[in-house]
Short mmCIF file of C-alpha atoms and ligand atoms in Angstrom, two decimals:
data_model
loop_
_atom_site.label_atom_id
_atom_site.label_comp_id
_atom_site.label_asym_id
_atom_site.label_seq_id
_atom_site.Cartn_x
_atom_site.Cartn_y
_atom_site.Cartn_z
CA MET A 300 130.76 83.40 143.18
CA GLN A 301 131.00 85.48 140.04
CA LYS A 302 128.19 85.32 137.49
CA SER A 303 130.25 83.56 134.80
CA GLN A 304 131.60 81.02 137.30
CA GLU A 305 128.05 80.42 138.50
CA ASN A 306 126.88 79.78 134.94
CA SER A 307 129.68 77.41 134.21
CA GLN A 308 128.89 75.51 137.43
CA ILE A 309 125.21 75.25 136.40
CA ASN A 310 126.26 74.03 132.95
CA LYS A 311 128.61 71.48 134.43
CA ASN A 312 125.91 70.18 136.78
CA SER A 313 123.30 69.82 134.05
CA PHE A 314 125.89 68.20 131.80
CA LEU A 315 126.72 65.69 134.53
CA SER A 316 123.10 64.95 135.37
CA ARG A 317 122.36 64.26 131.70
CA LEU A 318 125.23 61.77 131.58
CA THR A 319 124.44 60.20 134.96
CA LYS A 320 121.01 59.29 133.64
CA LEU A 321 122.82 57.18 131.04
CA GLY A 322 125.02 55.37 133.58
CA TRP A 323 128.01 57.74 133.69
CA SER A 324 130.18 57.15 136.78
CA PRO A 325 133.39 58.45 138.42
CA PHE A 326 135.24 55.68 136.53
CA PHE A 327 134.44 57.43 133.22
CA GLN A 328 134.64 60.95 134.65
CA GLN A 329 138.25 60.32 135.60
CA GLN A 330 139.10 59.12 132.10
CA TYR A 331 137.29 62.15 130.66
CA GLU A 332 139.27 64.58 132.78
CA ASN A 333 142.47 63.12 131.35
CA SER A 334 141.28 63.46 127.75
CA ALA A 335 140.87 66.14 125.10
CA LEU A 336 137.98 68.20 126.38
CA ASP A 337 136.85 69.48 122.98
CA SER A 338 135.04 66.18 122.43
CA ALA A 339 131.83 65.28 124.25
CA PRO A 340 131.05 61.95 125.94
CA ALA A 341 128.16 59.88 124.62
CA ARG A 342 126.86 56.35 125.11
CA VAL A 343 126.52 53.95 122.20
CA VAL A 344 122.87 52.84 121.96
CA GLY A 345 122.96 51.11 118.57
CA VAL A 346 125.48 49.63 116.14
CA HIS A 347 124.44 49.25 112.50
CA ARG A 348 127.42 48.11 110.48
CA HIS A 349 129.50 51.29 110.25
CA VAL A 350 126.98 53.73 111.67
CA PHE A 351 126.68 54.13 115.41
CA SER A 352 123.75 55.63 117.29
CA VAL A 353 124.93 57.50 120.34
CA MET A 354 123.01 59.23 123.09
CA GLN A 355 123.86 62.49 124.84
CA GLY A 356 121.19 63.49 127.30
CA ASP A 357 117.85 62.78 125.62
CA GLU A 358 119.04 63.09 122.05
CA VAL A 359 120.26 60.36 119.72
CA PHE A 360 122.81 61.10 117.00
CA HIS A 361 124.19 58.98 114.20
CA VAL A 362 127.95 59.07 114.02
CA SER A 363 130.81 57.21 112.39
CA LEU A 364 134.08 55.87 113.70
CA ALA A 365 137.41 57.62 113.19
CA GLY A 366 139.41 55.74 110.54
CA ARG A 367 142.34 55.49 112.91
CA LEU A 368 140.22 53.35 115.26
CA TYR A 369 139.22 50.94 112.47
CA ASN A 370 142.84 50.22 111.86
CA GLN A 371 143.77 49.47 115.40
CA ALA A 372 144.89 45.86 115.54
CA THR A 373 143.56 45.70 119.08
CA GLY A 374 140.17 44.51 117.92
CA ILE A 375 138.48 47.22 119.98
CA TYR A 376 135.33 48.25 118.18
CA PRO A 377 132.47 50.09 119.84
CA VAL A 378 129.64 47.91 121.06
CA VAL A 379 126.27 48.86 122.54
CA GLY A 380 126.76 50.27 126.03
CA ASP A 381 130.21 51.71 125.32
CA TRP A 382 131.09 55.23 126.39
CA VAL A 383 132.79 57.16 123.59
CA LEU A 384 134.03 60.65 122.84
CA VAL A 385 132.37 62.33 119.87
CA ASN A 386 133.71 65.28 117.94
CA GLU A 387 131.89 66.56 114.84
CA GLN A 388 129.88 63.37 114.33
CA ILE A 389 132.95 61.17 114.65
CA ILE A 390 133.84 58.81 117.46
CA THR A 391 137.38 59.76 118.38
CA ASN A 392 137.89 57.62 121.50
CA ILE A 393 136.41 54.64 123.27
CA PHE A 394 136.53 54.80 127.06
CA THR A 395 138.10 51.89 128.92
CA ARG A 396 135.25 49.53 129.75
CA ASN A 397 134.05 48.46 133.15
CA ASN A 398 133.25 45.09 131.64
CA LEU A 399 132.41 43.49 128.30
CA LEU A 400 129.94 40.70 127.69
CA SER A 401 131.44 38.70 124.84
CA ARG A 402 131.32 35.26 123.34
CA LYS A 403 133.09 33.18 120.78
CA THR A 404 131.34 33.45 117.41
CA ALA A 405 129.72 30.35 116.02
CA GLY A 406 130.93 28.26 113.12
CA ARG A 407 134.55 29.33 112.68
CA ARG A 408 136.74 26.95 114.54
CA SER A 409 139.95 26.83 112.56
CA GLY A 410 142.33 29.11 110.72
CA ARG A 411 144.68 31.75 111.99
CA LYS A 412 142.43 34.62 111.07
CA ALA A 413 139.56 33.14 113.02
CA GLU A 414 141.78 32.93 116.08
CA LEU A 415 142.20 36.69 115.99
CA HIS A 416 138.64 37.68 115.28
CA ASP A 417 136.34 35.06 116.75
CA GLU A 418 135.63 36.98 119.94
CA GLN A 419 132.39 38.89 119.58
CA GLY A 420 131.47 41.75 121.89
CA ILE A 421 127.80 41.75 122.84
CA ALA A 422 127.49 44.73 125.19
CA ALA A 423 129.70 46.83 127.46
CA ASN A 424 129.51 48.52 130.86
CA LEU A 425 126.75 46.41 132.34
CA ASP A 426 125.44 46.22 135.89
CA PHE A 427 123.59 42.98 135.17
CA ALA A 428 123.13 40.33 132.55
CA PHE A 429 119.56 39.06 132.60
CA ILE A 430 119.50 35.45 131.47
CA VAL A 431 116.00 34.96 130.06
CA CYS A 432 114.72 31.40 129.87
CA GLY A 433 111.10 30.58 128.98
CA LEU A 434 109.07 28.09 131.00
CA ASP A 435 107.94 26.47 127.77
CA ARG A 436 109.91 24.34 125.31
CA ASP A 437 112.84 26.71 125.91
CA TYR A 438 113.35 25.50 129.49
CA ASN A 439 116.78 23.92 129.76
CA PRO A 440 118.82 24.08 133.02
CA ALA A 441 122.03 22.94 131.30
CA ARG A 442 121.81 25.91 128.95
CA ILE A 443 121.32 28.23 131.94
CA GLU A 444 124.56 26.84 133.40
CA ARG A 445 126.37 27.67 130.16
CA TYR A 446 125.00 31.21 130.15
CA LEU A 447 126.07 31.58 133.77
CA THR A 448 129.62 30.50 132.93
CA LEU A 449 129.75 33.06 130.14
CA VAL A 450 128.41 35.88 132.31
CA TYR A 451 130.65 35.12 135.32
CA HIS A 452 133.67 34.88 133.09
CA CYS A 453 133.00 38.40 131.86
CA GLY A 454 132.84 39.62 135.47
CA ILE A 455 129.17 40.58 135.25
CA GLU A 456 126.42 39.94 137.78
CA PRO A 457 123.84 37.44 136.51
CA VAL A 458 120.10 37.45 137.21
CA ILE A 459 117.93 34.61 135.92
CA LEU A 460 114.45 35.47 134.65
CA LEU A 461 112.12 32.51 134.08
CA SER A 462 109.79 34.05 131.52
CA LYS A 463 106.31 32.88 130.49
CA SER A 464 105.75 31.80 134.10
CA ASP A 465 102.00 32.02 133.40
CA LEU A 466 102.37 28.74 131.50
CA GLN A 467 103.23 26.91 134.74
CA HIS A 468 100.94 27.03 137.79
CA PRO A 469 102.74 27.67 140.02
CA PRO A 470 106.28 28.10 138.69
CA ASP A 471 107.83 27.44 142.15
CA GLN A 472 109.20 24.04 141.24
CA PHE A 473 111.15 25.53 138.31
CA VAL A 474 112.42 28.39 140.47
CA CYS A 475 113.71 25.86 143.03
CA GLU A 476 115.34 23.73 140.38
CA VAL A 477 117.17 26.70 138.86
CA GLU A 478 118.15 28.07 142.29
CA ALA A 479 119.80 24.71 142.95
CA ILE A 480 122.00 24.98 139.85
CA ALA A 481 122.74 28.68 140.41
CA PRO A 482 123.65 29.14 144.07
CA GLY A 483 123.52 32.77 145.13
CA VAL A 484 122.01 34.00 141.87
CA PRO A 485 118.61 35.75 142.00
CA VAL A 486 116.01 33.66 140.13
CA TYR A 487 112.69 35.35 139.37
CA PRO A 488 109.59 34.16 137.55
CA LEU A 489 108.44 36.65 134.94
CA SER A 490 105.24 36.97 132.98
CA LEU A 491 103.73 39.41 130.60
CA TYR A 492 100.48 38.95 132.53
CA ASP A 493 102.00 39.64 135.95
CA THR A 494 102.76 43.36 136.34
CA ASP A 495 104.51 42.83 139.67
CA SER A 496 107.08 40.57 138.03
CA VAL A 497 107.86 43.30 135.47
CA THR A 498 108.00 46.01 138.17
CA ARG A 499 110.57 43.93 140.07
CA VAL A 500 112.84 44.01 137.01
CA ALA A 501 112.30 47.76 136.56
CA THR A 502 113.22 48.32 140.23
CA MET A 503 116.52 46.50 139.77
CA LEU A 504 117.43 48.97 137.02
CA TYR A 505 116.32 52.10 138.89
CA PRO A 506 117.67 54.79 138.82
CA HIS A 507 120.40 54.33 136.20
CA ARG A 508 121.65 50.80 135.99
CA THR A 509 122.16 48.93 132.74
CA ALA A 510 121.26 45.33 131.95
CA ALA A 511 121.60 43.25 128.80
CA LEU A 512 119.05 40.57 127.99
CA ILE A 513 120.42 37.29 126.74
CA GLY A 514 118.63 34.05 125.99
CA SER A 515 117.44 31.94 123.12
CA SER A 516 115.21 33.19 120.35
CA GLY A 517 111.58 33.34 121.41
CA SER A 518 112.31 33.40 125.15
CA GLY A 519 110.55 36.77 125.47
CA LYS A 520 113.37 39.32 125.64
CA SER A 521 111.74 41.92 123.39
CA THR A 522 108.39 41.34 125.08
CA LEU A 523 110.01 42.30 128.39
CA ILE A 524 111.49 45.46 126.83
CA ASN A 525 108.01 46.49 125.65
CA GLN A 526 106.59 45.84 129.11
CA LEU A 527 109.33 47.89 130.76
CA ALA A 528 108.95 50.72 128.25
CA GLY A 529 105.16 50.67 128.61
CA LYS A 530 104.75 50.66 124.82
CA ASP A 531 105.66 48.55 121.81
CA ILE A 532 109.13 49.72 120.84
CA ARG A 533 110.33 46.27 119.84
CA HIS A 534 108.81 43.87 117.36
CA THR A 535 107.94 40.47 118.87
CA GLN A 536 106.74 37.30 117.27
CA SER A 537 105.42 33.96 118.43
CA VAL A 538 107.53 30.91 117.80
CA GLY A 539 104.83 29.49 115.49
CA GLU A 540 104.96 32.61 113.30
CA ARG A 541 108.69 32.27 112.68
CA VAL A 542 108.52 30.83 109.18
CA GLY A 543 111.15 31.05 106.47
CA LYS A 544 114.82 31.35 107.14
CA GLY A 545 114.81 34.22 109.63
CA ARG A 546 114.23 32.45 112.90
CA HIS A 547 115.23 35.45 114.97
CA THR A 548 112.74 38.25 115.36
CA THR A 549 115.27 40.70 116.77
CA THR A 550 118.27 41.22 114.51
CA SER A 551 119.98 44.25 116.06
CA ARG A 552 121.37 45.17 119.44
CA ASP A 553 119.93 48.32 120.93
CA LEU A 554 119.95 50.10 124.25
CA PHE A 555 116.73 51.63 125.57
CA LEU A 556 116.29 54.24 128.23
CA LEU A 557 113.36 53.33 130.47
CA PRO A 558 110.76 55.94 131.41
CA GLU A 559 111.35 55.49 135.16
CA GLY A 560 115.15 55.36 134.79
CA GLY A 561 117.56 52.59 133.97
CA MET A 562 118.63 51.08 130.67
CA VAL A 563 118.13 47.76 129.01
CA ILE A 564 119.81 46.23 125.97
CA ASP A 565 117.84 43.93 123.67
CA ASN A 566 119.78 41.28 121.78
CA PRO A 567 118.98 38.79 119.07
CA GLY A 568 118.58 35.27 120.45
CA ILE A 569 121.85 33.42 120.87
CA ARG A 570 121.94 30.17 118.96
CA GLU A 571 125.25 28.92 120.27
CA ILE A 572 126.75 30.04 123.55
CA GLY A 573 130.38 30.17 122.57
CA LEU A 574 132.51 30.14 125.68
CA SER A 575 135.48 32.40 125.48
CA ARG A 576 139.01 31.13 125.04
CA GLN A 577 140.34 32.91 128.10
CA LEU A 578 137.83 31.09 130.24
CA THR A 579 139.64 28.89 132.68
CA ASP A 580 137.42 27.54 135.42
CA SER A 581 133.92 26.63 136.43
CA ARG A 582 134.32 27.61 140.07
CA ASN A 583 131.64 30.26 140.03
CA VAL A 584 129.01 28.05 138.49
CA PHE A 585 129.66 24.89 140.50
CA PRO A 586 131.03 26.10 143.86
CA ASP A 587 129.44 23.12 145.64
CA ILE A 588 131.20 20.51 143.50
CA GLU A 589 134.47 22.44 143.44
CA SER A 590 134.65 22.61 147.22
CA LEU A 591 133.78 18.91 147.57
CA ALA A 592 136.45 18.05 144.98
CA GLU A 593 139.08 19.71 147.18
CA GLN A 594 138.37 17.00 149.76
CA CYS A 595 138.85 14.06 147.34
CA ARG A 596 141.72 11.72 148.26
CA PHE A 597 143.50 12.30 144.94
CA SER A 598 144.15 15.80 143.72
CA ASN A 599 143.62 14.71 140.10
CA CYS A 600 140.39 12.85 140.91
CA THR A 601 138.01 12.64 137.94
CA HIS A 602 135.05 11.82 140.23
CA THR A 603 134.12 8.78 138.17
CA CYS A 604 135.36 5.72 140.07
CA GLU A 605 138.22 6.74 142.39
CA PRO A 606 138.31 5.56 146.01
CA GLY A 607 137.97 8.35 148.56
CA CYS A 608 136.08 10.54 146.10
CA ARG A 609 134.10 13.04 148.13
CA VAL A 610 131.96 14.04 145.13
CA LEU A 611 130.74 10.48 144.50
CA GLU A 612 130.04 10.19 148.20
CA ALA A 613 127.86 13.31 148.04
CA ILE A 614 125.94 11.80 145.13
CA ALA A 615 125.39 8.57 147.08
CA THR A 616 123.94 10.50 150.01
CA GLY A 617 121.82 12.69 147.75
CA GLU A 618 123.72 15.84 148.74
CA ILE A 619 124.10 16.70 145.04
CA SER A 620 122.38 15.18 142.03
CA SER A 621 124.18 13.04 139.47
CA ARG A 622 122.69 15.27 136.78
CA ARG A 623 124.57 18.20 138.27
CA LEU A 624 127.85 16.28 138.28
CA ASN A 625 127.16 15.29 134.69
CA ASN A 626 126.78 18.94 133.64
CA TYR A 627 129.87 19.87 135.60
CA THR A 628 131.89 17.20 133.78
CA LYS A 629 130.54 18.26 130.38
CA LEU A 630 131.37 21.90 131.00
CA ASN A 631 134.88 21.02 132.18
CA ASP A 632 135.46 18.84 129.12
CA GLU A 633 134.59 21.83 127.01
CA LEU A 634 136.88 24.12 129.02
CA ASP A 635 139.69 21.56 128.60
CA TYR A 636 139.11 21.65 124.87
CA ILE A 637 139.28 25.45 124.89
CA ARG A 638 142.50 25.43 126.93
CA GLU A 639 144.00 22.81 124.65
CA ARG A 640 143.22 24.96 121.65
CA GLN A 641 145.07 27.82 123.31
CA ASN A 642 148.23 25.77 123.44
CA LYS A 643 148.14 23.93 120.13
CA SER A 644 147.26 25.30 116.75
CA ALA A 645 143.50 25.16 116.23
CA ASP A 646 143.91 23.07 113.08
CA ARG A 647 145.88 20.38 114.81
CA VAL A 648 143.42 20.01 117.66
CA GLU A 649 140.59 19.81 115.17
CA LYS A 650 142.43 17.13 113.16
CA GLU A 651 143.07 15.11 116.30
CA ARG A 652 139.47 15.45 117.33
CA TRP A 653 138.33 14.03 113.99
CA GLN A 654 140.88 11.24 114.18
CA HIS A 655 139.47 10.39 117.58
CA ILE A 656 135.89 10.46 116.29
CA SER A 657 136.67 8.34 113.20
CA LYS A 658 138.44 5.82 115.43
CA LYS A 659 135.33 5.62 117.58
CA VAL A 660 133.12 5.13 114.50
CA LYS A 661 135.47 2.42 113.21
CA ASN A 662 135.38 0.57 116.54
CA PHE A 663 131.65 0.84 116.60
CA LYS A 664 131.36 -0.55 113.05
CA ASN A 665 133.71 -3.43 113.91
CA ARG A 666 131.64 -4.32 116.93
CA LYS A 667 128.44 -4.19 114.84
CA ASN A 668 129.98 -6.49 112.21
CA GLN A 669 131.04 -8.95 114.87
CA GLN A 670 127.52 -9.01 116.25
CA TRP A 671 126.16 -10.12 112.87
CA LYS A 672 128.74 -12.85 112.37
N1 GTP B 719 102.51 33.14 127.60
C1 GTP B 719 103.47 34.04 127.50
N2 GTP B 719 104.02 34.29 126.30
C2 GTP B 719 105.03 35.21 126.23
C3 GTP B 719 105.49 35.89 127.39
N3 GTP B 719 106.50 36.72 127.01
C4 GTP B 719 106.66 36.55 125.69
N4 GTP B 719 105.77 35.65 125.20
C5 GTP B 719 105.61 35.25 123.79
O1 GTP B 719 106.79 34.66 123.29
C6 GTP B 719 106.95 34.98 121.91
C7 GTP B 719 108.37 35.43 121.62
O2 GTP B 719 108.63 36.64 122.29
P1 GTP B 719 109.78 37.67 121.84
O3 GTP B 719 109.74 38.75 122.85
O4 GTP B 719 109.65 38.06 120.41
O5 GTP B 719 111.09 36.77 122.01
P2 GTP B 719 112.63 37.24 121.84
O6 GTP B 719 113.37 36.63 122.98
O7 GTP B 719 112.72 38.71 121.72
O8 GTP B 719 113.06 36.51 120.48
P3 GTP B 719 114.24 36.94 119.44
O9 GTP B 719 114.05 38.39 119.16
O10 GTP B 719 114.03 36.08 118.25
O11 GTP B 719 115.53 36.64 120.14
C8 GTP B 719 105.89 36.02 121.59
O12 GTP B 719 104.82 35.41 120.91
C9 GTP B 719 105.43 36.50 122.93
O13 GTP B 719 104.08 36.90 122.92
C10 GTP B 719 104.85 35.60 128.64
O14 GTP B 719 105.17 36.14 129.71
N5 GTP B 719 103.87 34.66 128.64
MG1 MG B 720 113.52 39.87 120.28
ZN1 ZN B 721 136.57 12.95 143.36
#
């Protein structure tokens, strides 16, 4: 090999190894080879309004987004975890994503504009989503089921971390309960005081996998980041200290490179798990009920009172719990509502919903009045 060829090979190898450390894969390499090579790939590690922090190797740069990308009606905007091309401090391209963890934003349910913009990207190109749920007041299996639905829908592998496991001796009963609602999903207890439990998480990320932490405020996401990093890089706060209006300690999304390898994205606590509009089924979260339902006598069985209902039979024999069926029904009601909204205008559905509620209230009042007569 000639000297110059040798040098360029060495450069290429060191360039690739720097990117691989950040999760670069053949999927992105292929896109890169088809692109303008005067720009360099980088991974988005922070988004602060219109300034993006990107990482290339060990260095972090602050860059802005090309105006042309702002104007794209596609709604594609870089999120933490994205791979982008940077040229002279400007993001010129966003690589096609492997996956995107996203949710419906809270509070805006009607209006045409909201329809276009109510999908919020949380993080991109993930190997795992760690659902963090504290074994304190935070513990809520129904909420875990909702997180699971969100994560599965985005095509991402979930892992459930039951944090603050030191508050329950032993936490086994909780682990079993969550395993029962999340068949096939790894469920691990986690505690700040149990180094092995933290090491297990670090091992999952080794050597260059990426995970995003999601869970309610105060569940211990930032505490885990500090444990993994081996130093306090994230501010944490006890639930009792959260006074005033800012209930969330973490307010930004950031990606951290771990000392042993692997990356983890800290997120602010999610107050409302908005399920996405494209979401269509609950098969991944309730495979047991779904497969029983296929054996019901009627294909449109609601599993409430029908004869030949295999699901009710399973409840009678204790094969599944009625609580689980209850959560399944609730989730499906919500998915029906989402699907309905897709077909009708959001305003009309909302109006009908309120008509339905006011009718219920009226009936209730009438009944109350009759009782007093
Ligand atoms: N006992 C116990 N407390 C913990 C553990 N992990 C976290 N905590 C406490 O839980 C509180 C909240 O932790 P954070 O890490 O700030 O929670 P967070 O999920 O980042 O919260 P937001 O940033 O608001 O979303 C802190 O007081 C932590 O000390 C644990 O393993 N055991
Ligand atoms: Mg936090
Ligand atoms: Zn049935």
